């Protein structure tokens, strides 16, 4: 009916419907009676695959079910948890505690195409890690039972051992929906980094090729993080980071990083200069001896050819020959002997006048006499940045030790290196107002890396971290060796803080400690921007939970009947803030959206994004309130259906009031009830 408001959808975004809508915009001719003619679509795309023809691709048991899981909307919500948050009302950072599959579904509408960077460190499928159970009709229920919010009956979360006949399939079934949903959140210039080891590297590469497209594969980084020698056959001392972009046509991958070890090199040459003055040969000999102390694995050795110095700085003697044989041939006199020097076999690289100018500026390196070919001086300062290299050498113990120092003891095994992540984010040009998402947050390394990135660069990058509250007690029971002691440390630490012993609590506590450490630092200037605004050290905490409205799985028809009958459909335990954040998320507003309570016609109204959305939860809606809402000229208005108390005439008048006010301003006001 045109005189009735829209019903506010209480599920997450319908992925399949959105894909069909996008397809219809591109290819309206392939739709017949609102259904897709797939043969026609193939013809339009210039491709035809005969029925029954074998095709190349990755397949496994359960893959078809994955798509059904992807397309099944979530009816859950994310409830704000103020007491666990830091600077809830002002921060732009988000920490979500919950099953990441449900959370990714809930983020679709508000964060679709808005995330610049995704970094994840998923379970490596070694047979010991936790593997998420993904059977759609149990997703939320299983999670609520696991977290103790429902009776603990039913299937439990478990590990994925190689004794199970679907070892690799189970892992792929876990990863596929999460990668698919994550891709939707990436901006067109977005990037995803995925850490993995040798157990599932090849399967992950094929899976990511399918989800993100082979053409959007940007490469892989081999992270040498160990020097262990404790395995049969070949001792594995590295992990991988797979890199994909959302669209190579938009992100051209001009990514540069600063060479490692530069500060140590500059410091060493400063000491050589202090000792030897302008005796460049003595400085050269000292530099050669200094470089020899480092093993080849040390990144400093990649710059060991920079072993000379002059008044301008550290340099190496570079090739001076021309690109074409005999193009520039002329005599050059040695500055000390006055005799013609040996010429490069292909001639000089530039005309004589240009080279004379370089010589006059002391930018050419000559040998002791005329018997050697001179070289161009290439200064380290001018070559500090290079393209991101595929090999990173970082001892994983460094990250573990930093986390230990933060907590006072080891509370997490093998945390990812937040400084390595920070360097990658910086090199990939993550900057102001970009969003970084990690939905396997673990100990919180990604969020920590974003803080360090902002601290280094003065940027305002925001993070969204998602972590399941995996129970440390269960992990401790199955842990062995050092892992058992570390897990016990974590349990004791959290217990002393009166916090639940879970992985997500470690991550939240880490972020609190990092914030406190920075705030208490004497030299806090790196934590301030040039305009004096403080570094954002806060985070909003949300917890995955049941919707605040009366929805039963598979009973949407009953829900519609309930609303039509004006029966109260708000959960008795729901707070106004719980309801507000569920509605704004499902209306497409991010979780950091500013909400302000205002008074209109004697009623409390919640203004979202400076009045773009107005939400009224009052249970008695009046004509005066409707007029006040319309006068505020919002884009959207949401009210509780219960507030109309069955008065269809008042509801119809409200619809007409919003239409009339919007028409007078040549705008549109979307009016919804829930």
XYZ file of C-alpha atoms in Angstrom:
674
model
C 0.000 0.000 0.000
C 1.297 3.453 -0.866
C 0.062 4.911 2.437
C 2.105 2.465 4.482
C 5.749 2.920 5.521
C 8.457 0.543 4.395
C 9.317 -2.326 6.676
C 12.854 -2.033 8.033
C 14.805 -5.163 6.950
C 16.220 -6.934 9.993
C 18.609 -9.221 8.147
C 22.052 -8.549 6.733
C 22.411 -7.662 3.057
C 21.037 -10.216 0.590
C 24.243 -10.922 -1.357
C 22.532 -12.851 -4.166
C 19.928 -10.123 -4.693
C 22.614 -7.427 -4.863
C 24.608 -9.465 -7.396
C 21.472 -9.940 -9.538
C 20.740 -6.228 -9.370
C 24.283 -5.381 -10.500
C 24.073 -7.952 -13.303
C 20.753 -6.538 -14.440
C 22.281 -3.077 -14.731
C 25.097 -4.420 -16.885
C 23.145 -6.945 -18.972
C 19.393 -6.266 -18.897
C 18.991 -8.367 -22.052
C 19.827 -11.624 -20.248
C 16.802 -11.345 -17.922
C 13.484 -12.899 -18.894
C 10.572 -12.633 -16.449
C 13.104 -11.466 -13.878
C 15.111 -14.695 -14.215
C 18.589 -15.048 -15.679
C 18.894 -16.730 -19.078
C 22.359 -18.210 -18.603
C 22.728 -19.314 -22.210
C 22.016 -15.742 -23.292
C 24.528 -14.454 -20.738
C 27.216 -16.723 -22.212
C 26.445 -15.442 -25.686
C 26.581 -11.820 -24.531
C 29.987 -12.479 -22.976
C 31.207 -14.123 -26.162
C 31.764 -17.437 -24.433
C 30.052 -20.776 -24.839
C 30.643 -23.882 -22.788
C 28.904 -26.963 -24.046
C 26.855 -28.810 -21.429
C 28.810 -31.620 -19.824
C 32.156 -30.235 -20.963
C 34.913 -30.620 -18.382
C 36.229 -27.354 -16.994
C 39.378 -26.360 -15.153
C 38.857 -25.249 -11.573
C 39.200 -25.984 -7.877
C 36.477 -28.174 -6.454
C 35.974 -30.080 -3.215
C 33.161 -31.699 -1.211
C 30.962 -28.990 0.279
C 31.774 -26.204 -2.172
C 28.190 -25.895 -3.394
C 26.977 -25.616 0.197
C 29.417 -22.731 0.703
C 27.476 -20.607 -1.755
C 24.242 -21.294 0.097
C 25.951 -20.206 3.320
C 27.177 -17.011 1.614
C 23.719 -16.163 0.301
C 21.874 -16.825 3.569
C 21.445 -13.487 5.369
C 22.234 -13.138 9.033
C 19.579 -12.160 11.564
C 22.118 -11.442 14.314
C 23.248 -8.080 15.617
C 26.349 -6.430 17.037
C 25.668 -5.059 20.512
C 27.811 -2.190 21.813
C 29.819 -2.963 24.958
C 30.735 0.409 26.441
C 32.351 -0.924 29.580
C 35.006 -2.786 27.575
C 35.598 0.036 25.106
C 38.090 2.898 25.224
C 36.764 6.371 24.318
C 33.594 4.830 22.846
C 31.933 8.059 21.676
C 34.934 9.524 19.850
C 37.066 6.675 18.507
C 36.955 5.547 14.885
C 38.300 2.057 15.646
C 36.184 -1.058 16.144
C 36.776 -4.381 17.889
C 34.121 -7.049 17.346
C 33.906 -10.197 19.404
C 32.162 -12.958 17.481
C 32.164 -15.581 14.749
C 33.662 -13.811 11.744
C 31.303 -15.413 9.217
C 28.247 -13.900 10.890
C 30.104 -10.628 11.431
C 31.186 -10.370 7.781
C 27.558 -10.772 6.737
C 26.479 -8.039 9.133
C 29.181 -5.680 7.808
C 28.128 -6.053 4.169
C 25.631 -3.213 3.974
C 27.572 -0.633 5.986
C 31.095 -1.431 4.733
C 30.432 -2.629 1.181
C 33.281 -1.320 -1.000
C 34.770 0.833 1.802
C 37.732 -1.171 3.131
C 41.181 -0.318 1.721
C 43.202 -3.119 3.325
C 42.392 -6.574 4.663
C 45.042 -8.550 6.481
C 44.190 -11.989 7.863
C 46.153 -14.708 9.563
C 43.716 -17.650 9.345
C 44.231 -21.106 10.856
C 47.032 -22.818 8.930
C 45.341 -26.236 9.083
C 48.178 -28.002 10.855
C 45.634 -30.365 12.434
C 45.754 -28.554 15.758
C 44.053 -25.222 15.208
C 40.437 -24.434 15.721
C 38.274 -24.844 12.623
C 34.950 -23.019 12.473
C 31.846 -25.184 11.899
C 29.803 -23.733 9.062
C 26.379 -25.258 8.814
C 24.047 -22.353 8.181
C 21.159 -23.396 10.376
C 23.549 -23.637 13.311
C 25.856 -20.641 12.789
C 24.479 -18.178 15.305
C 23.049 -20.828 17.632
C 26.337 -22.692 17.731
C 28.181 -19.478 18.491
C 25.760 -18.540 21.274
C 26.140 -21.974 22.825
C 29.903 -21.808 22.527
C 29.996 -18.464 24.325
C 27.584 -19.601 27.018
C 24.719 -17.365 25.886
C 22.579 -20.445 25.275
C 22.459 -23.908 26.755
C 25.594 -25.799 25.781
C 23.774 -28.554 23.958
C 24.569 -29.219 20.334
C 27.626 -29.455 18.134
C 30.852 -28.031 19.503
C 33.743 -26.263 17.831
C 36.714 -28.570 17.311
C 40.060 -28.987 15.630
C 40.528 -30.380 12.143
C 42.861 -33.385 12.254
C 44.216 -35.320 9.299
C 42.390 -38.374 10.623
C 39.228 -36.746 9.287
C 38.468 -37.800 5.712
C 37.755 -34.220 4.621
C 40.840 -32.579 6.097
C 41.503 -30.102 3.273
C 37.824 -29.808 2.341
C 36.856 -28.689 5.835
C 39.482 -25.974 5.726
C 38.379 -24.797 2.281
C 34.734 -24.796 3.409
C 35.769 -22.554 6.277
C 37.814 -20.163 4.119
C 35.698 -19.828 0.967
C 32.674 -17.961 2.405
C 34.904 -15.679 4.446
C 37.059 -14.696 1.461
C 34.005 -14.238 -0.755
C 32.285 -11.936 1.727
C 35.542 -10.087 2.431
C 36.000 -9.276 -1.257
C 32.685 -7.403 -1.235
C 34.027 -5.087 1.458
C 37.165 -4.065 -0.460
C 37.320 -0.776 -2.304
C 38.125 -0.911 -5.999
C 41.720 -0.017 -5.093
C 41.651 -2.354 -2.082
C 44.300 -4.909 -1.133
C 44.135 -8.190 0.775
C 47.104 -9.875 2.472
C 46.733 -13.467 3.665
C 49.314 -15.207 5.838
C 49.686 -18.966 5.355
C 52.262 -21.728 5.651
C 53.087 -24.715 3.464
C 50.148 -26.855 4.636
C 47.478 -25.023 2.618
C 49.488 -22.577 0.511
C 48.649 -24.159 -2.834
C 44.953 -24.613 -2.028
C 44.723 -21.054 -0.774
C 46.385 -19.732 -3.940
C 43.827 -21.532 -6.131
C 40.964 -20.454 -3.908
C 42.069 -16.822 -3.877
C 42.536 -16.917 -7.679
C 38.893 -17.945 -7.946
C 37.545 -15.379 -5.483
C 39.685 -12.365 -6.448
C 40.611 -13.351 -10.000
C 43.954 -14.613 -11.279
C 44.578 -11.274 -12.972
C 44.420 -9.495 -9.607
C 47.177 -11.604 -8.059
C 49.919 -9.172 -6.998
C 52.510 -11.650 -5.774
C 53.588 -13.374 -2.609
C 55.945 -12.378 0.150
C 58.137 -15.051 1.679
C 58.669 -14.197 5.322
C 61.760 -15.895 6.732
C 60.927 -15.810 10.417
C 62.915 -18.713 11.823
C 66.295 -20.423 11.826
C 65.088 -23.688 13.315
C 66.585 -26.977 12.246
C 64.142 -29.461 13.702
C 62.268 -31.073 10.797
C 62.842 -34.138 8.658
C 63.582 -33.691 4.937
C 63.602 -29.887 4.732
C 63.436 -27.573 7.731
C 60.803 -24.964 6.966
C 61.959 -21.521 8.073
C 59.402 -19.316 6.388
C 55.742 -18.466 5.893
C 53.933 -16.817 2.987
C 51.851 -13.690 2.623
C 49.639 -13.875 -0.464
C 48.775 -10.470 -1.939
C 45.787 -9.647 -4.164
C 44.223 -6.367 -5.213
C 40.525 -5.855 -5.793
C 41.074 -4.414 -9.254
C 44.435 -3.987 -10.983
C 42.912 -1.435 -13.337
C 42.429 0.846 -10.323
C 45.382 -0.078 -8.113
C 48.541 -0.008 -10.230
C 50.743 -1.365 -7.438
C 53.274 1.455 -7.231
C 54.354 0.271 -3.790
C 57.685 1.324 -2.357
C 59.367 0.600 0.938
C 62.428 2.004 2.644
C 65.457 -0.278 2.641
C 66.069 -1.996 5.941
C 69.147 -1.244 8.017
C 69.680 2.288 6.705
C 69.877 3.928 10.117
C 72.581 1.480 11.196
C 74.549 2.162 8.007
C 74.345 5.943 8.374
C 75.335 5.701 12.017
C 78.359 3.539 11.153
C 79.581 5.939 8.440
C 79.159 8.890 10.796
C 81.522 7.135 13.199
C 84.007 6.413 10.374
C 83.922 10.089 9.348
C 84.453 11.185 12.938
C 87.516 8.925 13.149
C 89.075 9.425 9.699
C 87.883 12.846 8.605
C 88.162 13.228 4.833
C 90.393 10.202 4.328
C 87.896 8.511 2.018
C 90.090 5.463 1.398
C 90.358 4.813 5.156
C 86.589 5.208 5.488
C 86.128 2.735 2.619
C 88.339 0.144 4.318
C 86.521 0.629 7.633
C 83.172 0.173 5.887
C 84.267 -3.059 4.182
C 85.362 -4.472 7.523
C 82.117 -3.348 9.208
C 79.881 -4.990 6.584
C 81.706 -8.321 6.996
C 80.309 -8.825 10.499
C 76.768 -9.325 9.212
C 75.458 -12.666 7.900
C 73.898 -12.736 4.452
C 70.451 -13.046 6.048
C 70.794 -9.586 7.596
C 69.077 -6.918 5.426
C 72.095 -4.611 5.899
C 74.109 -6.838 3.563
C 71.836 -5.927 0.648
C 73.405 -2.447 0.821
C 77.012 -3.543 1.356
C 78.063 -2.199 -2.064
C 77.512 1.279 -0.609
C 81.013 1.270 0.868
C 82.332 4.691 -0.207
C 81.754 8.156 1.169
C 82.375 11.783 0.183
C 81.125 15.174 1.374
C 77.636 14.402 0.069
C 77.287 11.070 1.828
C 77.459 7.314 1.358
C 77.596 6.036 -2.223
C 78.594 3.160 -4.452
C 80.521 3.386 -7.770
C 77.887 2.673 -10.433
C 78.179 1.740 -14.117
C 79.081 4.691 -16.363
C 78.918 2.958 -19.761
C 76.485 3.929 -22.487
C 73.389 1.994 -23.590
C 74.574 1.789 -27.212
C 78.019 0.707 -28.411
C 80.165 3.668 -29.444
C 77.450 6.307 -29.063
C 79.611 8.618 -26.933
C 83.371 8.166 -27.365
C 85.844 10.803 -26.161
C 88.852 11.192 -23.849
C 88.484 11.841 -20.124
C 91.563 12.856 -18.121
C 92.292 11.445 -14.688
C 92.141 14.310 -12.114
C 95.445 13.284 -10.459
C 97.630 11.819 -13.245
C 96.283 14.043 -16.011
C 96.306 11.070 -18.397
C 93.331 9.690 -20.376
C 91.480 7.097 -18.327
C 90.410 3.698 -19.569
C 87.099 4.043 -21.400
C 84.080 1.740 -20.893
C 83.766 -0.852 -23.665
C 80.455 0.604 -24.924
C 81.536 4.232 -24.569
C 80.329 6.852 -22.077
C 76.688 7.080 -21.031
C 76.268 10.792 -21.940
C 77.713 13.569 -24.138
C 81.105 15.034 -23.164
C 79.677 18.341 -21.882
C 77.366 16.537 -19.443
C 80.108 14.309 -18.084
C 82.457 17.273 -17.602
C 79.772 18.937 -15.486
C 79.391 15.792 -13.333
C 83.169 15.608 -12.856
C 83.274 19.271 -11.814
C 80.547 18.537 -9.235
C 82.557 15.572 -7.875
C 79.870 13.075 -8.908
C 82.283 10.727 -10.708
C 84.364 8.163 -8.826
C 87.912 7.770 -10.213
C 90.362 4.983 -9.448
C 93.859 5.587 -8.089
C 95.146 6.152 -11.605
C 94.042 6.176 -15.232
C 94.147 2.365 -15.629
C 90.604 1.812 -14.314
C 87.273 2.909 -15.754
C 85.637 5.692 -13.702
C 82.173 5.163 -12.198
C 79.134 7.271 -11.423
C 78.456 7.967 -7.777
C 75.026 6.648 -6.765
C 74.165 7.948 -3.309
C 72.341 5.862 -0.732
C 70.134 8.838 0.169
C 68.745 8.918 -3.364
C 68.003 5.184 -3.458
C 66.460 4.629 -0.024
C 63.119 3.496 -1.454
C 62.691 0.345 -3.492
C 59.759 -1.724 -4.706
C 58.401 -4.088 -2.086
C 60.612 -7.151 -2.168
C 59.313 -10.713 -2.099
C 61.619 -11.741 0.744
C 61.319 -10.454 4.287
C 63.742 -11.537 7.004
C 62.301 -10.914 10.464
C 62.912 -13.202 13.421
C 59.489 -14.064 14.844
C 60.947 -13.980 18.351
C 61.170 -10.179 18.160
C 57.378 -9.809 17.984
C 56.950 -12.372 20.767
C 59.395 -10.484 22.971
C 57.671 -7.137 22.388
C 54.324 -8.666 23.336
C 55.920 -10.251 26.402
C 57.323 -6.888 27.466
C 53.896 -5.309 27.055
C 52.113 -7.872 29.266
C 55.020 -8.618 31.567
C 55.077 -12.277 30.514
C 54.369 -14.428 27.463
C 50.623 -14.778 26.953
C 50.379 -15.697 23.249
C 52.277 -18.094 21.012
C 53.618 -16.835 17.682
C 51.974 -13.406 17.391
C 52.308 -11.781 13.997
C 54.942 -9.073 13.725
C 53.105 -5.752 14.048
C 56.151 -3.825 12.821
C 56.386 -5.889 9.646
C 52.667 -5.303 9.049
C 53.103 -1.587 9.698
C 55.905 -1.421 7.119
C 53.787 -3.273 4.548
C 50.784 -1.015 5.175
C 52.989 2.047 4.765
C 54.580 0.725 1.567
C 51.149 -0.069 0.120
C 50.078 3.529 0.734
C 47.550 2.988 3.492
C 46.810 6.523 4.668
C 44.268 9.013 6.020
C 40.733 7.700 6.576
C 41.534 4.278 5.101
C 39.982 1.292 6.871
C 42.052 -1.802 7.676
C 40.083 -4.971 8.459
C 41.329 -8.127 10.184
C 38.674 -10.774 10.800
C 41.118 -13.292 12.293
C 42.463 -10.744 14.763
C 44.227 -13.175 17.133
C 46.328 -11.211 19.612
C 45.533 -7.901 17.884
C 48.721 -7.464 15.813
C 46.928 -5.779 12.900
C 45.204 -3.211 15.097
C 48.530 -2.576 16.856
C 50.196 -2.144 13.444
C 47.614 0.503 12.486
C 48.352 2.415 15.697
C 52.091 2.304 14.937
C 51.443 3.384 11.332
C 49.449 6.399 12.514
C 52.132 7.159 15.071
C 54.861 7.089 12.401
C 53.064 8.980 9.668
C 50.473 11.169 11.411
C 47.742 9.466 9.391
C 44.260 8.649 10.676
C 43.913 5.089 9.459
C 41.089 3.182 11.190
C 40.860 -0.498 12.032
C 38.093 -3.062 12.357
C 39.239 -6.186 14.209
C 37.123 -9.323 14.578
C 38.000 -12.223 16.855
C 36.110 -15.241 18.125
C 36.250 -15.588 21.934
C 38.171 -18.869 21.767
C 38.387 -20.345 25.234
C 41.871 -20.545 26.664
C 40.865 -23.290 29.100
C 40.150 -25.643 26.201
C 43.366 -24.631 24.473
C 45.337 -25.224 27.663
C 43.917 -28.722 28.037
C 45.239 -29.774 24.615
C 48.427 -27.696 24.563
C 51.885 -29.210 25.034
C 55.362 -27.919 25.838
C 55.923 -24.153 25.948
C 52.451 -23.482 24.551
C 50.878 -24.966 27.673
C 52.845 -22.654 29.949
C 52.113 -19.597 27.780
C 48.385 -20.393 27.716
C 48.401 -20.773 31.507
C 50.110 -17.378 31.770
C 47.326 -15.851 29.670
C 44.602 -17.457 31.799
C 46.212 -16.235 35.021
C 46.730 -12.739 33.635
C 43.129 -12.329 32.473
C 41.764 -13.870 35.664
C 43.738 -11.326 37.694
C 42.108 -8.584 35.600
C 38.662 -10.171 36.180
C 38.263 -10.784 32.459
C 37.093 -13.980 30.714
C 40.010 -16.212 29.648
C 39.598 -15.964 25.868
C 41.754 -15.003 22.879
C 39.619 -11.942 22.158
C 40.264 -10.668 25.680
C 44.024 -10.870 25.068
C 43.612 -8.726 21.951
C 41.484 -6.124 23.722
C 43.878 -5.984 26.673
C 46.812 -5.580 24.281
C 45.183 -2.551 22.682
C 44.492 -1.026 26.092
C 48.105 -1.583 27.150
C 49.470 -0.110 23.914
C 47.324 2.978 24.448
C 48.450 3.356 28.046
C 52.081 2.876 27.053
C 51.914 5.590 24.406
C 49.993 7.988 26.629
C 52.440 7.570 29.487
C 55.495 8.015 27.279
C 57.601 11.056 28.129
C 58.232 11.741 24.443
C 54.615 11.637 23.353
C 54.994 13.941 20.370
C 54.887 11.040 17.866
C 51.369 10.409 19.153
C 50.152 13.843 18.076
C 49.213 15.142 14.685
C 50.437 18.491 13.407
C 47.082 20.092 14.203
C 47.352 18.932 17.811
C 44.693 16.230 17.584
C 45.592 13.241 19.719
C 46.389 9.852 18.222
C 43.260 7.687 18.281
C 44.059 5.048 20.895
C 40.449 4.096 21.527
C 38.217 1.346 20.188
C 34.513 0.563 20.278
C 33.761 -2.991 21.387
C 30.798 -4.851 19.905
C 29.635 -8.376 20.659
C 27.826 -10.676 18.261
C 24.429 -11.533 19.680
C 20.839 -12.333 18.820
C 18.807 -9.585 17.199
C 16.979 -7.189 19.515
C 13.782 -7.927 17.615
C 11.558 -10.966 17.586
C 12.823 -12.921 14.606
C 12.793 -16.700 14.433
C 14.927 -18.552 11.961
C 12.738 -19.676 9.085
C 9.689 -17.844 10.415
C 9.765 -14.535 8.603
C 6.132 -14.934 7.633
C 5.203 -15.190 11.301
C 7.242 -12.061 11.969
C 5.344 -10.139 9.301
C 2.057 -11.268 10.822
C 3.301 -10.216 14.235
C 4.200 -6.727 13.006
C 0.889 -6.367 11.230
C -0.894 -7.267 14.462
C 1.173 -4.623 16.299
C 2.426 -7.099 18.856
C 5.485 -5.898 20.777
C 8.488 -7.242 18.884
C 11.387 -5.703 20.823
C 13.299 -7.999 23.160
C 12.633 -6.990 26.795
C 16.376 -6.981 27.572
C 17.252 -4.672 24.653
C 18.553 -1.241 25.598
C 17.928 1.822 23.405
C 21.619 1.797 22.462
C 21.428 -1.881 21.452
C 18.482 -1.114 19.194
C 20.017 2.059 17.755
C 23.220 0.333 16.656
C 21.379 -2.625 15.173
C 19.167 -0.321 13.123
C 21.966 1.939 11.918
C 24.144 -1.035 10.916
C 21.278 -2.658 9.015
C 20.418 0.698 7.469
C 23.950 0.876 6.061
C 25.734 3.145 8.545
C 29.217 2.191 9.841
C 29.708 1.177 13.469
C 31.608 4.395 14.230
C 28.722 6.600 13.116
C 28.077 9.440 15.549
C 24.692 9.250 17.325
C 23.189 12.145 19.284
C 20.019 12.148 21.388
C 17.713 15.131 20.765
C 14.281 16.160 21.935
C 11.520 16.644 19.392
C 7.908 17.329 20.351
C 8.645 16.110 23.852
C 10.080 12.784 22.645
C 13.644 11.475 22.509
C 14.896 11.127 18.947
C 18.316 9.771 17.982
C 20.073 11.757 15.282
C 22.539 9.786 13.163
C 25.192 11.573 11.065
C 23.918 15.055 11.870
C 20.310 14.216 11.115
C 20.720 12.120 7.975
C 18.873 9.339 9.812
C 16.406 9.952 12.656
C 15.388 7.048 14.888
C 12.519 7.240 17.353
C 12.012 4.386 19.793
C 9.136 6.007 21.655
C 6.136 3.751 22.170
C 3.665 6.570 21.648
C 4.002 8.429 18.369
C 2.020 11.644 18.001
C 1.135 13.890 15.034
C 3.321 16.610 16.583
C 6.292 14.223 16.588
C 5.708 13.323 12.935
C 5.680 17.034 12.024
C 8.888 17.631 13.984
C 10.625 14.713 12.297
C 9.578 15.944 8.856
C 10.664 19.523 9.631
C 14.177 18.220 10.442
C 14.487 17.261 6.746
C 16.230 13.869 7.224
C 17.011 11.344 4.520
C 15.587 8.463 6.539
C 13.226 8.068 9.490
C 12.770 4.849 11.467
C 10.106 4.375 14.133
C 8.857 1.427 16.159
C 5.680 0.078 14.621
C 4.504 -0.462 18.168
C 4.518 3.310 18.648
C 1.489 3.714 16.376
C -0.558 1.466 18.685
C -2.518 0.018 15.782
C -3.586 3.426 14.472
C -3.372 2.865 10.705
C -4.737 6.353 10.036
C -1.894 7.961 11.990
C 0.587 5.789 10.125
C -0.898 6.747 6.750
C -0.851 10.443 7.715
C 2.819 10.086 8.645
C 3.612 8.647 5.211
C 1.816 11.519 3.489
C 3.468 14.130 5.748
C 6.945 12.881 4.871
C 6.076 12.759 1.181
C 4.684 16.296 1.197
C 7.623 17.809 3.091
C 10.125 16.039 0.869
C 8.318 17.126 -2.306
C 8.340 20.760 -1.179
C 12.128 20.555 -0.873
C 12.549 18.378 -3.975
C 14.101 15.640 -1.847
C 12.991 12.262 -0.545
C 12.439 11.017 2.996
C 12.466 7.242 3.402
C 10.106 6.335 6.243
C 10.404 2.875 7.776
C 8.947 1.058 10.735
C 10.311 -1.884 12.640
